[in-house]
Structure formats: C-alpha cells, structure tokens
Tab-separated table of C-alpha atoms and ligand atoms in Angstrom:
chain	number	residue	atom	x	y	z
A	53	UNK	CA	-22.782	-4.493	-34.718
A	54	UNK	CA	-22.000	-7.990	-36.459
A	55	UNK	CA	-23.137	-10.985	-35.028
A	56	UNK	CA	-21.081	-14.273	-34.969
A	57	UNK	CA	-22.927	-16.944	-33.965
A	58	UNK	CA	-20.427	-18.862	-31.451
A	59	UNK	CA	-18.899	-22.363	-33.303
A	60	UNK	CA	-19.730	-25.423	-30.997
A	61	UNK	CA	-16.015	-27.003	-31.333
A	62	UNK	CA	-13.171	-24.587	-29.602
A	63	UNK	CA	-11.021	-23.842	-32.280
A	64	UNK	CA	-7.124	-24.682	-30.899
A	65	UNK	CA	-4.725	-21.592	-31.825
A	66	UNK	CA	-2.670	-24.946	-32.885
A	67	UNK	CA	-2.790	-28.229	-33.985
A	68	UNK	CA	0.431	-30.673	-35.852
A	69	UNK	CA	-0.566	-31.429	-39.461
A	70	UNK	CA	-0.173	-35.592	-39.383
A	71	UNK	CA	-1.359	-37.813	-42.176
A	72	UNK	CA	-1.518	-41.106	-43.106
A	73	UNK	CA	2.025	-40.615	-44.681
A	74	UNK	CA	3.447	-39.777	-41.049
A	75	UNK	CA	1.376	-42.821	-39.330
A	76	UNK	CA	2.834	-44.653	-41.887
A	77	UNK	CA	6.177	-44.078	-41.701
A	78	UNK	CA	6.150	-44.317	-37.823
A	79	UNK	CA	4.683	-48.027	-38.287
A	80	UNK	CA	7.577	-49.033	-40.653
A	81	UNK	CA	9.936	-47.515	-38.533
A	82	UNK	CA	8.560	-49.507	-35.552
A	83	UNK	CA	8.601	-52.927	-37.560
A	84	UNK	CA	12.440	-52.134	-38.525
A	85	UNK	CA	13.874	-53.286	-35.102
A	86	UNK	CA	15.796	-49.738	-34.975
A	87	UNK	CA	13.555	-47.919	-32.450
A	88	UNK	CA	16.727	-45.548	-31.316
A	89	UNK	CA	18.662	-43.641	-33.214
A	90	UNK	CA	19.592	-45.602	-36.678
A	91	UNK	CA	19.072	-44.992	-40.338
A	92	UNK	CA	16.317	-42.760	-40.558
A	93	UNK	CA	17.648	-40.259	-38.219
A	94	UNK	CA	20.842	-40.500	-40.508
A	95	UNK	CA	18.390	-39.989	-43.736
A	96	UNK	CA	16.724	-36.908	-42.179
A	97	UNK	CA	19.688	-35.124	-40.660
A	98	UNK	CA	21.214	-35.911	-44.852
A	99	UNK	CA	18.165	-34.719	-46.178
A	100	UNK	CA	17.607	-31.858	-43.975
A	101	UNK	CA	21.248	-30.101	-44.622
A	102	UNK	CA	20.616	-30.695	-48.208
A	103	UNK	CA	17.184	-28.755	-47.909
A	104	UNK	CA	18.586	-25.801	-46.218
A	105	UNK	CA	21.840	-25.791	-47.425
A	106	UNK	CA	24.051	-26.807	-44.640
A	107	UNK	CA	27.023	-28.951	-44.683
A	108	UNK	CA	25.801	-30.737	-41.492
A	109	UNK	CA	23.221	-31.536	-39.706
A	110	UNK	CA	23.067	-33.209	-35.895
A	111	UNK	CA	19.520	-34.557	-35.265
A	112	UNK	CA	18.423	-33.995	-31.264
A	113	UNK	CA	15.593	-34.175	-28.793
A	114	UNK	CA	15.187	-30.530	-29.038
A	115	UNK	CA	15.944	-27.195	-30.012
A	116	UNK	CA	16.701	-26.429	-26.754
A	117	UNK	CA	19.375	-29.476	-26.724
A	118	UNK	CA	20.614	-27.967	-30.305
A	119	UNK	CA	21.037	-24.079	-28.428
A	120	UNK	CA	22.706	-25.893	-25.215
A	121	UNK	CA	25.264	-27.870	-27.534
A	122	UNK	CA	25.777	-25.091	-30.628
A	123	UNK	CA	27.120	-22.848	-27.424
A	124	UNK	CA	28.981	-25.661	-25.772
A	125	UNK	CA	30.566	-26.828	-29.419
A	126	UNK	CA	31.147	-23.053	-29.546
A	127	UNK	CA	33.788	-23.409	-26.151
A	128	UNK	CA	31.617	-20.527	-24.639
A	129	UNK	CA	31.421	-20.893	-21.111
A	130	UNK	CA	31.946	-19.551	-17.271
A	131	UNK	CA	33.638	-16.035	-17.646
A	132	UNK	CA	31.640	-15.436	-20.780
A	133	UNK	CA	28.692	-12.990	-22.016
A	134	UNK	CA	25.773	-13.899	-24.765
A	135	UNK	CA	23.767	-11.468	-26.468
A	136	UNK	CA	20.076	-12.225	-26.845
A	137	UNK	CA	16.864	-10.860	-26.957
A	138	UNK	CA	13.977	-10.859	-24.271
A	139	UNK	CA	11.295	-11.820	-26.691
A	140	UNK	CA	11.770	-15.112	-26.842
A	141	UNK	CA	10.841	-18.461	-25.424
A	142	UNK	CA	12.805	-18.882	-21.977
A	143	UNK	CA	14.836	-21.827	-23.450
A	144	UNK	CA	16.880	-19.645	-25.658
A	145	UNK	CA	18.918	-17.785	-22.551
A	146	UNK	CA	18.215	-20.413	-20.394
A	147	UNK	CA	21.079	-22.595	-22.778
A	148	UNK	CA	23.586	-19.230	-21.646
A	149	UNK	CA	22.912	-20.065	-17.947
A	150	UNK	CA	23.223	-24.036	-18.546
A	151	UNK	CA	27.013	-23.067	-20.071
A	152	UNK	CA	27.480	-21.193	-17.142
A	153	UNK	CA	27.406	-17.732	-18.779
A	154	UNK	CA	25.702	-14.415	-18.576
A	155	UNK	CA	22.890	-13.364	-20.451
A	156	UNK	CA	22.723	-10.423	-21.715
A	157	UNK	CA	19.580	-8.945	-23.145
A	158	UNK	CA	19.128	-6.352	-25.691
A	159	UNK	CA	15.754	-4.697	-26.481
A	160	UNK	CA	13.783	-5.317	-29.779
A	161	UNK	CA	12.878	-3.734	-33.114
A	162	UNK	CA	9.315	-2.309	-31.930
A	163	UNK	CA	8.177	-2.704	-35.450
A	164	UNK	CA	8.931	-6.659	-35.886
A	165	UNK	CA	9.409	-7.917	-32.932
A	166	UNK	CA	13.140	-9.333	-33.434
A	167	UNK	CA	16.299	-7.974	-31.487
A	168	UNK	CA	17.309	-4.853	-32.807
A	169	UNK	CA	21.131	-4.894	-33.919
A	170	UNK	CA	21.450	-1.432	-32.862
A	171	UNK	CA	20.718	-2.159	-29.080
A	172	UNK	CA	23.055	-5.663	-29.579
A	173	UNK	CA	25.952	-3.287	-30.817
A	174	UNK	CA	25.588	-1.438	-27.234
A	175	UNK	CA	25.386	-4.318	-24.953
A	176	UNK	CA	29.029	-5.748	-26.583
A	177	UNK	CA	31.724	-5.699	-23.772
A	178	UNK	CA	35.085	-7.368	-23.788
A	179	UNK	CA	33.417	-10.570	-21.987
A	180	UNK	CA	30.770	-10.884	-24.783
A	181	UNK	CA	31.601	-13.980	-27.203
A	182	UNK	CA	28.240	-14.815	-28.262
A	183	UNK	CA	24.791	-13.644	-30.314
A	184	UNK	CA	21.561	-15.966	-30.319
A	185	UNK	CA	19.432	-14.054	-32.330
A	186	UNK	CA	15.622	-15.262	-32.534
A	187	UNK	CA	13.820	-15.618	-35.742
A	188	UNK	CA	11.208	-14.382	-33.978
A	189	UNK	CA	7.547	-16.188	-35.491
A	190	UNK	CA	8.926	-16.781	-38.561
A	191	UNK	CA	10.782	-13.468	-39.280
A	192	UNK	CA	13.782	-13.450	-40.264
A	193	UNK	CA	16.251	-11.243	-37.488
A	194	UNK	CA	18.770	-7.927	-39.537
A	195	UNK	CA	21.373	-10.607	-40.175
A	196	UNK	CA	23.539	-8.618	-42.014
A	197	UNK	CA	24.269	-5.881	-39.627
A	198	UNK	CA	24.150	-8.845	-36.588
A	199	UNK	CA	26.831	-10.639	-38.643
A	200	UNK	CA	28.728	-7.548	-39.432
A	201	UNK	CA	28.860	-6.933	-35.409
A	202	UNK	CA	29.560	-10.241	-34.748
A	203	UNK	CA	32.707	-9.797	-37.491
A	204	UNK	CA	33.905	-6.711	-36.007
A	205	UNK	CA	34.092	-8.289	-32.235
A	206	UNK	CA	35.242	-11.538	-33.088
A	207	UNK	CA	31.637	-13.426	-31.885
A	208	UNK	CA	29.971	-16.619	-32.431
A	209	UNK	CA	26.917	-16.327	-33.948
A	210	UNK	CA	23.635	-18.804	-32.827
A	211	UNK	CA	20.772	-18.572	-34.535
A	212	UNK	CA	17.665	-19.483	-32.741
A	213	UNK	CA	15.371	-21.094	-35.614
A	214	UNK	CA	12.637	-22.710	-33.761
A	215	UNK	CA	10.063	-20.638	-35.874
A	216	UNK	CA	11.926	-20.460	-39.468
A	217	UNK	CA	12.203	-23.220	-41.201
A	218	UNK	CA	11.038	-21.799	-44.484
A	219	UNK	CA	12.026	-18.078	-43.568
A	220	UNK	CA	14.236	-16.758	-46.100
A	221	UNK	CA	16.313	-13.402	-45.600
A	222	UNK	CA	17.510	-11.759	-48.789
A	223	UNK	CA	16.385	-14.485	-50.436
A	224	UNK	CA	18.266	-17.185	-48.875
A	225	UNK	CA	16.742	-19.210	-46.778
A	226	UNK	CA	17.768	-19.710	-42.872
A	227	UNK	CA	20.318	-22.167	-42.394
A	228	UNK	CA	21.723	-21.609	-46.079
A	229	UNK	CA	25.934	-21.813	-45.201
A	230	UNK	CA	25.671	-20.464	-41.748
A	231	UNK	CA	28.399	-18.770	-40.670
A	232	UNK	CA	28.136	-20.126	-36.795
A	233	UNK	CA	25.135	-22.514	-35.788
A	234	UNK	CA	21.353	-22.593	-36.931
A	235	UNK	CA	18.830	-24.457	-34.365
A	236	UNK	CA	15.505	-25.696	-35.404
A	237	UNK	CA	12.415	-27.065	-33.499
A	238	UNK	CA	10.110	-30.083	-34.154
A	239	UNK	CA	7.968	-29.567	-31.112
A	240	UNK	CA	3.894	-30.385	-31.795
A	241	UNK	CA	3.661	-26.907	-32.194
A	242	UNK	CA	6.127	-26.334	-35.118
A	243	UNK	CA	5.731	-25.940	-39.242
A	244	UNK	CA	7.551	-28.970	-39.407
A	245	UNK	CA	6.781	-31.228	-36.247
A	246	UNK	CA	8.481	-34.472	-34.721
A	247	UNK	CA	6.324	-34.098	-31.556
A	248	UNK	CA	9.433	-33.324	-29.593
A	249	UNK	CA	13.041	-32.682	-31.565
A	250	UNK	CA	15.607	-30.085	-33.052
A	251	UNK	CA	18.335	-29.968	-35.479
A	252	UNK	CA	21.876	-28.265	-35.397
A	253	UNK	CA	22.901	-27.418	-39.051
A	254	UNK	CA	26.343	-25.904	-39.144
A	255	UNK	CA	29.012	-25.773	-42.159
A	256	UNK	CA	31.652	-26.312	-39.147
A	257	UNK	CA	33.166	-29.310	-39.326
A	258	UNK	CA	34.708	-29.144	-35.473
A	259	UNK	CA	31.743	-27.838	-34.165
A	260	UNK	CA	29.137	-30.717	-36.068
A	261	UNK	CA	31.321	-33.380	-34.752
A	262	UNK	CA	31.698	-31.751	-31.438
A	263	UNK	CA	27.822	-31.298	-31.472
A	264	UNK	CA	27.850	-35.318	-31.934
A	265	UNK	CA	29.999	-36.581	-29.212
A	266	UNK	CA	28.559	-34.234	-27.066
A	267	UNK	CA	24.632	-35.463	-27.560
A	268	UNK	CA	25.808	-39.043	-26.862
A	269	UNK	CA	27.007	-39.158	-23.352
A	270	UNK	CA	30.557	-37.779	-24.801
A	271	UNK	CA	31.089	-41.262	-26.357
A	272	UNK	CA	34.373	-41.337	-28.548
A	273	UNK	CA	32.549	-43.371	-31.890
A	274	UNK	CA	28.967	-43.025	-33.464
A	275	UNK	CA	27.404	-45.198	-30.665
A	276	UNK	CA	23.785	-45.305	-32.837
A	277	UNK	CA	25.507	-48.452	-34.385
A	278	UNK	CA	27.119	-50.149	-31.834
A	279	UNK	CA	24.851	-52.984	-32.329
A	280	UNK	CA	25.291	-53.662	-35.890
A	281	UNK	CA	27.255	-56.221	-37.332
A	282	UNK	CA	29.989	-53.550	-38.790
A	283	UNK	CA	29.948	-51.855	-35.311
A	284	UNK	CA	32.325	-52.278	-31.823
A	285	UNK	CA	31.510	-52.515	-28.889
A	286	UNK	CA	34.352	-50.462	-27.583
A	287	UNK	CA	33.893	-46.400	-26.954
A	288	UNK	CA	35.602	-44.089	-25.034
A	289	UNK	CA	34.474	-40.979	-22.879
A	290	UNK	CA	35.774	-38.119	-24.068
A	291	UNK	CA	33.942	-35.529	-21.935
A	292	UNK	CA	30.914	-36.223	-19.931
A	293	UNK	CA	28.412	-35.187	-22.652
A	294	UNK	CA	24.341	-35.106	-22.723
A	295	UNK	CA	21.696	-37.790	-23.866
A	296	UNK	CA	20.184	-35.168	-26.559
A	297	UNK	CA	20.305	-37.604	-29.442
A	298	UNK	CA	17.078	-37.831	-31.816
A	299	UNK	CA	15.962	-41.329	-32.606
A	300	UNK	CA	14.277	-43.123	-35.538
A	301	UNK	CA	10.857	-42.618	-34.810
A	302	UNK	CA	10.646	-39.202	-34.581
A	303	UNK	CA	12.996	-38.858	-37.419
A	304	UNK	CA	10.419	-41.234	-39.315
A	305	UNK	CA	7.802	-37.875	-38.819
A	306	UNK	CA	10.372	-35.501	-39.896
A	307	UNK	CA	10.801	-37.718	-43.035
A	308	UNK	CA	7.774	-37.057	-44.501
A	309	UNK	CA	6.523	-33.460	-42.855
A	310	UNK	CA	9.485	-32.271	-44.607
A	311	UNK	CA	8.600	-34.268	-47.734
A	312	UNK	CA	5.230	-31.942	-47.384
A	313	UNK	CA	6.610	-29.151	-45.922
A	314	UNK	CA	5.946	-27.021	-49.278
A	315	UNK	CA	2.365	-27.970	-49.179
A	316	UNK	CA	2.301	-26.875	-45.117
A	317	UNK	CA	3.971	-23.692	-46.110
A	318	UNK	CA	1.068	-23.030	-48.749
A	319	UNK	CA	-1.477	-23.003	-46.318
A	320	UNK	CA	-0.074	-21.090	-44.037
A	321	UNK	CA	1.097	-18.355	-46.382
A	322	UNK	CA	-2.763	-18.584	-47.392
A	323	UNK	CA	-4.336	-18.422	-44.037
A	324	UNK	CA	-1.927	-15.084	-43.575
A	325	UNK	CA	-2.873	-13.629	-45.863
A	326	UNK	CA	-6.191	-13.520	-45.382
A	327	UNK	CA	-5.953	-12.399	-42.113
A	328	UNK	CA	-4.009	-9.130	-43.531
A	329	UNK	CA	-6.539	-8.335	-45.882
A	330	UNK	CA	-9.112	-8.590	-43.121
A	331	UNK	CA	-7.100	-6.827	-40.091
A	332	UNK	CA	-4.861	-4.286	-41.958
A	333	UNK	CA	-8.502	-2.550	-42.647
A	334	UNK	CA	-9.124	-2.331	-38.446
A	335	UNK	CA	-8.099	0.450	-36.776
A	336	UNK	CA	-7.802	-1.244	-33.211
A	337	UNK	CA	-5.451	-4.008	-34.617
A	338	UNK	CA	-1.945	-3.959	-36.652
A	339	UNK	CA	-1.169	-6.860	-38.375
A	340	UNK	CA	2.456	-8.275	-38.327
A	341	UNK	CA	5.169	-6.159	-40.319
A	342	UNK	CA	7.476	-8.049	-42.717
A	343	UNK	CA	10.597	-6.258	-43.188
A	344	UNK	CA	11.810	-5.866	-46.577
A	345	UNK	CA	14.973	-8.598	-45.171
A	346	UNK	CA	12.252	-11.314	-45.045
A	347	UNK	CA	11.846	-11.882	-48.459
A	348	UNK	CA	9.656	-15.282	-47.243
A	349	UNK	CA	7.921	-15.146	-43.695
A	350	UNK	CA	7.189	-18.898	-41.988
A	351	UNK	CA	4.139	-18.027	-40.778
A	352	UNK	CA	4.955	-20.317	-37.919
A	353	UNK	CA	2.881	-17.253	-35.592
A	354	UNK	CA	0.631	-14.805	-36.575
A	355	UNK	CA	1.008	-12.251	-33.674
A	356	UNK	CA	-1.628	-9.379	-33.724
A	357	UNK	CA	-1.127	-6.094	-32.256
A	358	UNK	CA	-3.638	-4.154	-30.375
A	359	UNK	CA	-3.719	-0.959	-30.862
A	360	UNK	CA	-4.542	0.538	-27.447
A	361	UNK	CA	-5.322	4.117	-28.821
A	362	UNK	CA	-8.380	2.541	-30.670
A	363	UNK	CA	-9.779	-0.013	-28.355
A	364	UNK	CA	-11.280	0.316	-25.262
A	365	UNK	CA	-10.391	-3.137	-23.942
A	366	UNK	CA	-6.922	-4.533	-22.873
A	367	UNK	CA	-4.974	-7.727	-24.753
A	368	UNK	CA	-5.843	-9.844	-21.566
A	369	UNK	CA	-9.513	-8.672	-22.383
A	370	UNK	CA	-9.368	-9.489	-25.964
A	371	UNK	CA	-8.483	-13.033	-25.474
A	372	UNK	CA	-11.077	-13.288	-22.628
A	373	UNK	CA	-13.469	-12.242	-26.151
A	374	UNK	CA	-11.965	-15.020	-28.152
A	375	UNK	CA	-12.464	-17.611	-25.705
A	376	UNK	CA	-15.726	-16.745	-25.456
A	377	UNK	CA	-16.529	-17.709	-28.866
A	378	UNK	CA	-14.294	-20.466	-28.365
A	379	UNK	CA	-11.266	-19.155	-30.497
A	380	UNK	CA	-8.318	-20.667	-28.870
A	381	UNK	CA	-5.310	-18.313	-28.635
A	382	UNK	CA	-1.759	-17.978	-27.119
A	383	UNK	CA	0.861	-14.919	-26.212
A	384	UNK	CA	4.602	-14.947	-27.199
A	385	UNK	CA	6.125	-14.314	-25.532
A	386	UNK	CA	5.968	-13.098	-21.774
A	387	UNK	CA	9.573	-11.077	-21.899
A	388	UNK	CA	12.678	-13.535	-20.332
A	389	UNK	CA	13.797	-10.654	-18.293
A	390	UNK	CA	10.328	-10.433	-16.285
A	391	UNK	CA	11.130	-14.322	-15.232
A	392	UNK	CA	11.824	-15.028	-11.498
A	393	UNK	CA	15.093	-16.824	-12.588
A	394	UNK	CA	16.200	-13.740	-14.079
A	395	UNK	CA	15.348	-10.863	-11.940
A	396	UNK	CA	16.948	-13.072	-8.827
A	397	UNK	CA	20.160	-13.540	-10.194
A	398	UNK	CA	20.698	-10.894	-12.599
A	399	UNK	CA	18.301	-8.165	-11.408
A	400	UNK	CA	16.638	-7.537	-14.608
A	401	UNK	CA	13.373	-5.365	-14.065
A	402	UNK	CA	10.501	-3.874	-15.323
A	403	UNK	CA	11.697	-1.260	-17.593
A	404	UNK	CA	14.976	-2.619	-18.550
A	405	UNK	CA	13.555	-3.230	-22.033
A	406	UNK	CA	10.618	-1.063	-22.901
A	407	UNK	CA	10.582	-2.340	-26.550
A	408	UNK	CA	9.646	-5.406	-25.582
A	409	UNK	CA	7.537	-5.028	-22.662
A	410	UNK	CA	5.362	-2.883	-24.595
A	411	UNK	CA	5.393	-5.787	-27.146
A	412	UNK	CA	3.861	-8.148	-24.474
A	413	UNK	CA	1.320	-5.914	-23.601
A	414	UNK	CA	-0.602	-6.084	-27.553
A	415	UNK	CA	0.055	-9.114	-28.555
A	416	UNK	CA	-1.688	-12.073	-29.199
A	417	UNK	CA	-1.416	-15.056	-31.571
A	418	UNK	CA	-4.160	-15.985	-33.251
A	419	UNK	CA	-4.757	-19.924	-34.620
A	420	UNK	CA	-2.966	-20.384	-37.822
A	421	UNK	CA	-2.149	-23.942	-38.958
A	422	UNK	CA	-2.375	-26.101	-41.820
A	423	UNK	CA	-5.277	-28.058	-41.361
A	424	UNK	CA	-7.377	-24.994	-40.435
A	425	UNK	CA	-10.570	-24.573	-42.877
A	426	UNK	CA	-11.454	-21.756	-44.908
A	427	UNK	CA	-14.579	-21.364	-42.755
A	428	UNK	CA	-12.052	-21.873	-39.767
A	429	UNK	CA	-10.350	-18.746	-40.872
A	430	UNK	CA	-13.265	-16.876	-41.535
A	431	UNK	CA	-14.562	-17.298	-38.392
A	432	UNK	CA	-11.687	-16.192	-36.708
A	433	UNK	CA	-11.882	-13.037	-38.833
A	434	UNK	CA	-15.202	-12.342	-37.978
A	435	UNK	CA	-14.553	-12.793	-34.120
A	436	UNK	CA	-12.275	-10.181	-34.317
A	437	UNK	CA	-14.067	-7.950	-36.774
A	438	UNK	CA	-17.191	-8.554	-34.215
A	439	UNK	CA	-15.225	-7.552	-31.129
A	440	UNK	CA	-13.713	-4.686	-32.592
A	441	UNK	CA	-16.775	-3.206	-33.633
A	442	UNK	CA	-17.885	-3.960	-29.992
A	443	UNK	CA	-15.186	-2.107	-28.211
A	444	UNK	CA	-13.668	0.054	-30.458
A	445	UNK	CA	-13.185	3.523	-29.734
B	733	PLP	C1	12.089	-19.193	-29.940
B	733	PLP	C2	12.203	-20.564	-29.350
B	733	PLP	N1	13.430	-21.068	-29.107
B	733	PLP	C3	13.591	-22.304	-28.602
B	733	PLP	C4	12.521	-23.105	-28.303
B	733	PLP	C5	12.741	-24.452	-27.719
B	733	PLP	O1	12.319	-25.459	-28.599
B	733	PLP	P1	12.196	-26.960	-28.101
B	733	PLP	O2	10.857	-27.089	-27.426
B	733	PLP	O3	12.275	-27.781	-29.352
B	733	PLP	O4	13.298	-27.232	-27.182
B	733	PLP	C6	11.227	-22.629	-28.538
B	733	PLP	C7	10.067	-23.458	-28.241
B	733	PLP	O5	8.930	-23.139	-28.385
B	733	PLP	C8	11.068	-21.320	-29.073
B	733	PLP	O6	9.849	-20.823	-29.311
C-alpha cells in the first residue's frame, strides 16, 4: 500500500487566480470616480467580443442574468418549451421557469457528460422554441447536429458557457459568430473570474440591444452615462426590465484576467494533463473523455469517474477519503430534475434520465486551478493512487 503522509493546509478543489495586476486595476478603477457601470465595462464587453469573435457583447452581474435575458431578447415566453439538459447547474432551467416556460430535459451523452442531440431531437414538440445546451466543464456540447436540429425546427439556440471560455469545437472557439446567444460566467469559481458577473455575446443586433435595455430597468438610452457631461437626463421605460448590468469594478478584474487568460489556460491544460497520465493507468477511476469535437477542452472541471466495478467504496465514500487527507473536492452536478422545484411542478423523477443520474453517482471534481503547485498536484495524485490501492477490488 502507498503511504501519503496527510498535508497540514486543506487543499480547496478551487481558488480565483488574482494578482497584483487585478488589485491594481480595481484601485484605479476606484480612484476614477466611475464605480458603476462606465468605461471599463465598455472596454471589456469591446475587448471580450473581439476575443471570441462576437459582434456584441452585453456585460452583466451574471451568467444567470445573461441566460434570463438571451431567452427574454429571444421573445420566448408563457406557452413555450426549452430544451436542456439535467446536468447542469440549476440556474440554467431555472432562466426557462423565470420566462415563464417549460423545461424540458433531455438525457446526456454517458461518455462526456453533455446533452446528447439524439435525446434533444426526441423531446422537440410543436411548443418547443428553444435549446440551452451546457458546455458542460469545459467541453464543448455536438453543436453541429444541435444546430442542425435547431435549423430544421425553426429554434433559438442558447448556449450555456459558464465553463468554456477557451473551449474550442472544430477548432473554433465558443462564442466565435454564434448563431443565437453565448453566456459566460465570472463567478470566483470561473477560468476567467470577476467574483460575480457574465457576458451575453451575440452577432444579433436586435437581440444585443434588446439584451441592453432589458439589464437596465428597461430604460430607453444607455443610462451608464447619464451623468456625464455629453449625457441627458431624460429616459424612457420601455418595458419594465432587470438591474443585471455589470459595473466598472468588476469589469476592472475581467480586464486583466482576460489579459492573462492564456497564461491561466496553460496551467490548467498542465495540471490535466497530469492527472490523465496518472488516472488513465487506474482501473477504479476513468478520467474525463474529450470528444474528437473539442479540439481545446477549458479545463474549467476535472470530473473523475468511479468506476464502481473496480472499487469497493461509493463516490460519497471517496470524497469522505479526500477530506481526510484534506483534499478539498466538489460534485457537478446533482441532476436539475432530482430538485424539489422540479419534481413539484413538473413531476420529474428518479429514472426519467438514467444517463445522467448514473453520471451523479461517479463523479467527483477534483481541485484544478491555476495557482495550484506541482507538489499540489502530486499530492492529489497520490491521494487517489493511495485510496485506490486501499479499496480497490
Ligand atoms: C453550467 C452553469 N450555468 C450557469 C451558471 C450560473 O453562473 P452565475 O453564477 O454566473 O450566474 C453556473 C454557475 O456555476 C453554471 O455552472
């Protein structure tokens, strides 16, 4: 048996990458008078279509603001069905419900974890007007065949982002002339982080400046410079919209994290990798498949599998294990379905989705940031070399 001895500091399964750059930044941005939204949301939103290769791109609080306003910009409402998977964090179908429509879950690819077109293309009905595919950890969704259902039935298409910046399918990355709307997180947790915020990047013109009224209250003109000598102080209400706007401080962060974004993506692509060529030789684990579609992964999780055939102790166990030697860790995603809010007032169940229930039961996602050491990531490995050779089979 190997012995680890146990690290005194808990390693967290995540941690934001901030430098001196970022503090920076913030301090300047706070000594500019413009503490709301101003000209360095305006830079990032520029410089953030440009990096993708959008036409536009609407700064916001969130991604979940972004998914909310990409379906409202989108007219999809009461009456209406969306298409979306069950492995995903509860804020992408929530954004269905807020719009007042249905959702409508289809089961996942067993092998990547993303929604499986096949099982979209049986859950279409007349009522159906929308897709949100997730990007699911950083790999990229089929979105050829999605888009080629979506073509066929006349649907909008949402991509759910929150883990791909960086992801590229086919080559091109996520966000690269979408056909509908792209959303993107900034949450602490994310490759590129503004502690809380998203972006909408569309190349439709109506829907971008629909997206804008709509995150500031509904107001008529670009109320961010109201205040300014070349601004008015008159606006209108056009419809009551949402506060959802982002605002110069945290687009201050996103400045410069996606000025080092390359260098984050490095690490990450390193820390990966070493975890494949450590875990693809264990029996009891399976280490995330890449499709060939992803021709760049984001790394934003790296989701082991157990293998239940070769171990003799349960997921739950596993990170029990972890914790133990003070390996922080985190599961994504408990299925939507399986959510109280769902099963009372749409009846999903157990078994609905067997895909991705049997997902939930293996996985775990193990720490993988930036700022990690190499003897972070070695330890890591070892802690789950050591366990399996403790419990496998
Ligand atoms: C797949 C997915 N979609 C949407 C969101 C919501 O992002 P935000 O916290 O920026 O609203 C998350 C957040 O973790 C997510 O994981």
């Amino acid at each position: 048996m190997l012995t680890t001895e146990i690290r005194e500091a808990f390693l967290p399964y995540c941690l934001p990458d901030i430098t001196d750059e970022e503090v920076n930044e913030v301090v300047q941005s706070l000594k500019s008078g413009w503490l709301a939204k101003g000209p360095r949301t305006i830079e990032f939103e520029k410089k953030f279509a440009e990096y993708v290769g959008a036409e536009h791109a609407v700064a916001m609080n969130s991604c979940t603001a972004a998914l909310h306003i990409a379906l409202l910009s989108a007219n999809i409402g009461p009456g209406d069905e969306v298409i979306t998977t069950p492995m995903t964090f509860a804020a992408s179908a929530n954004t269905i419900i807020h719009v007042g429509a249905v959702p409508v879950f289809a089961d996942i690819d067993p092998e990547t974890g993303c929604i499986d077109p096949d099982e979209i293309a049986k859950k279409v009905t007349p009522r159906t007007k929308a897709i949100i595919p997730v990007h699911y950890s950083g790999h990229s969704c089929d979105l050829d065949a999605i888009y080629e259902i979506a073509d066929k039935h006349g649907l909008f298409v949402s991509e759910d982002a929150a883990h791909a910046i960086y992801t590229r399918y086919k080559g091109r990355m996520i966000g690269d002339n979408p056909k509908g709307a792209v959303s993107y997180s900034f949450y602490a947790t994310k490759n590129l982080s503004t502690g809380e915020g998203g972006m909408l990047v569309t190349n439709n013109e109506e829907i971008a400046n629909r997206a804008r009224v709509l995150i500031t209250h509904g107001m008529s003109r670009n109320a961010w410079n109201r205040y300014a000598k070349g601004g008015s102080w008159k606006y209108d209400i056009e419809e009551p919209g949402y506060k959802y706007n982002m605002f110069d401080i945290q687009a201050s962060l996103g400045l410069i994290q996606l000025d080092r974004l390359e260098e984050m993506q490095q690490r990450r692509a390193q820390i990966a990798d070493r975890y494949n060529r450590a875990f693809s030789e264990l029996a009891a684990v399976k280490v995330p498949t890449v499709s060939e579609g992803t021709t760049t992964h984001s790394w934003h999780l790296y989701v082991l599998r157990v293998n239940p055939a070769e171990l003799r102790i349960d997921r739950d166990q596993l990170i029990e294990e972890l914790k133990e030697r003070n390996v922080g860790t985190s599961v994504h995603f408990i299925p939507v379905h399986l959510m109280t809010a769902y099963s009372k007032k749409f009846g999903y169940k157990k078994g609905d989705f067997p895909n991705a229930e049997a997902w939930f039961e293996n996985i775990v996602s193990l720490p993988l940031y930036p700022s990690m050491t190499d003897d972070d990531v070695d330890y890591v490995i070892s802690s789950v070399q050591d366990i399996v050779h403790k419990f496998g089979k």
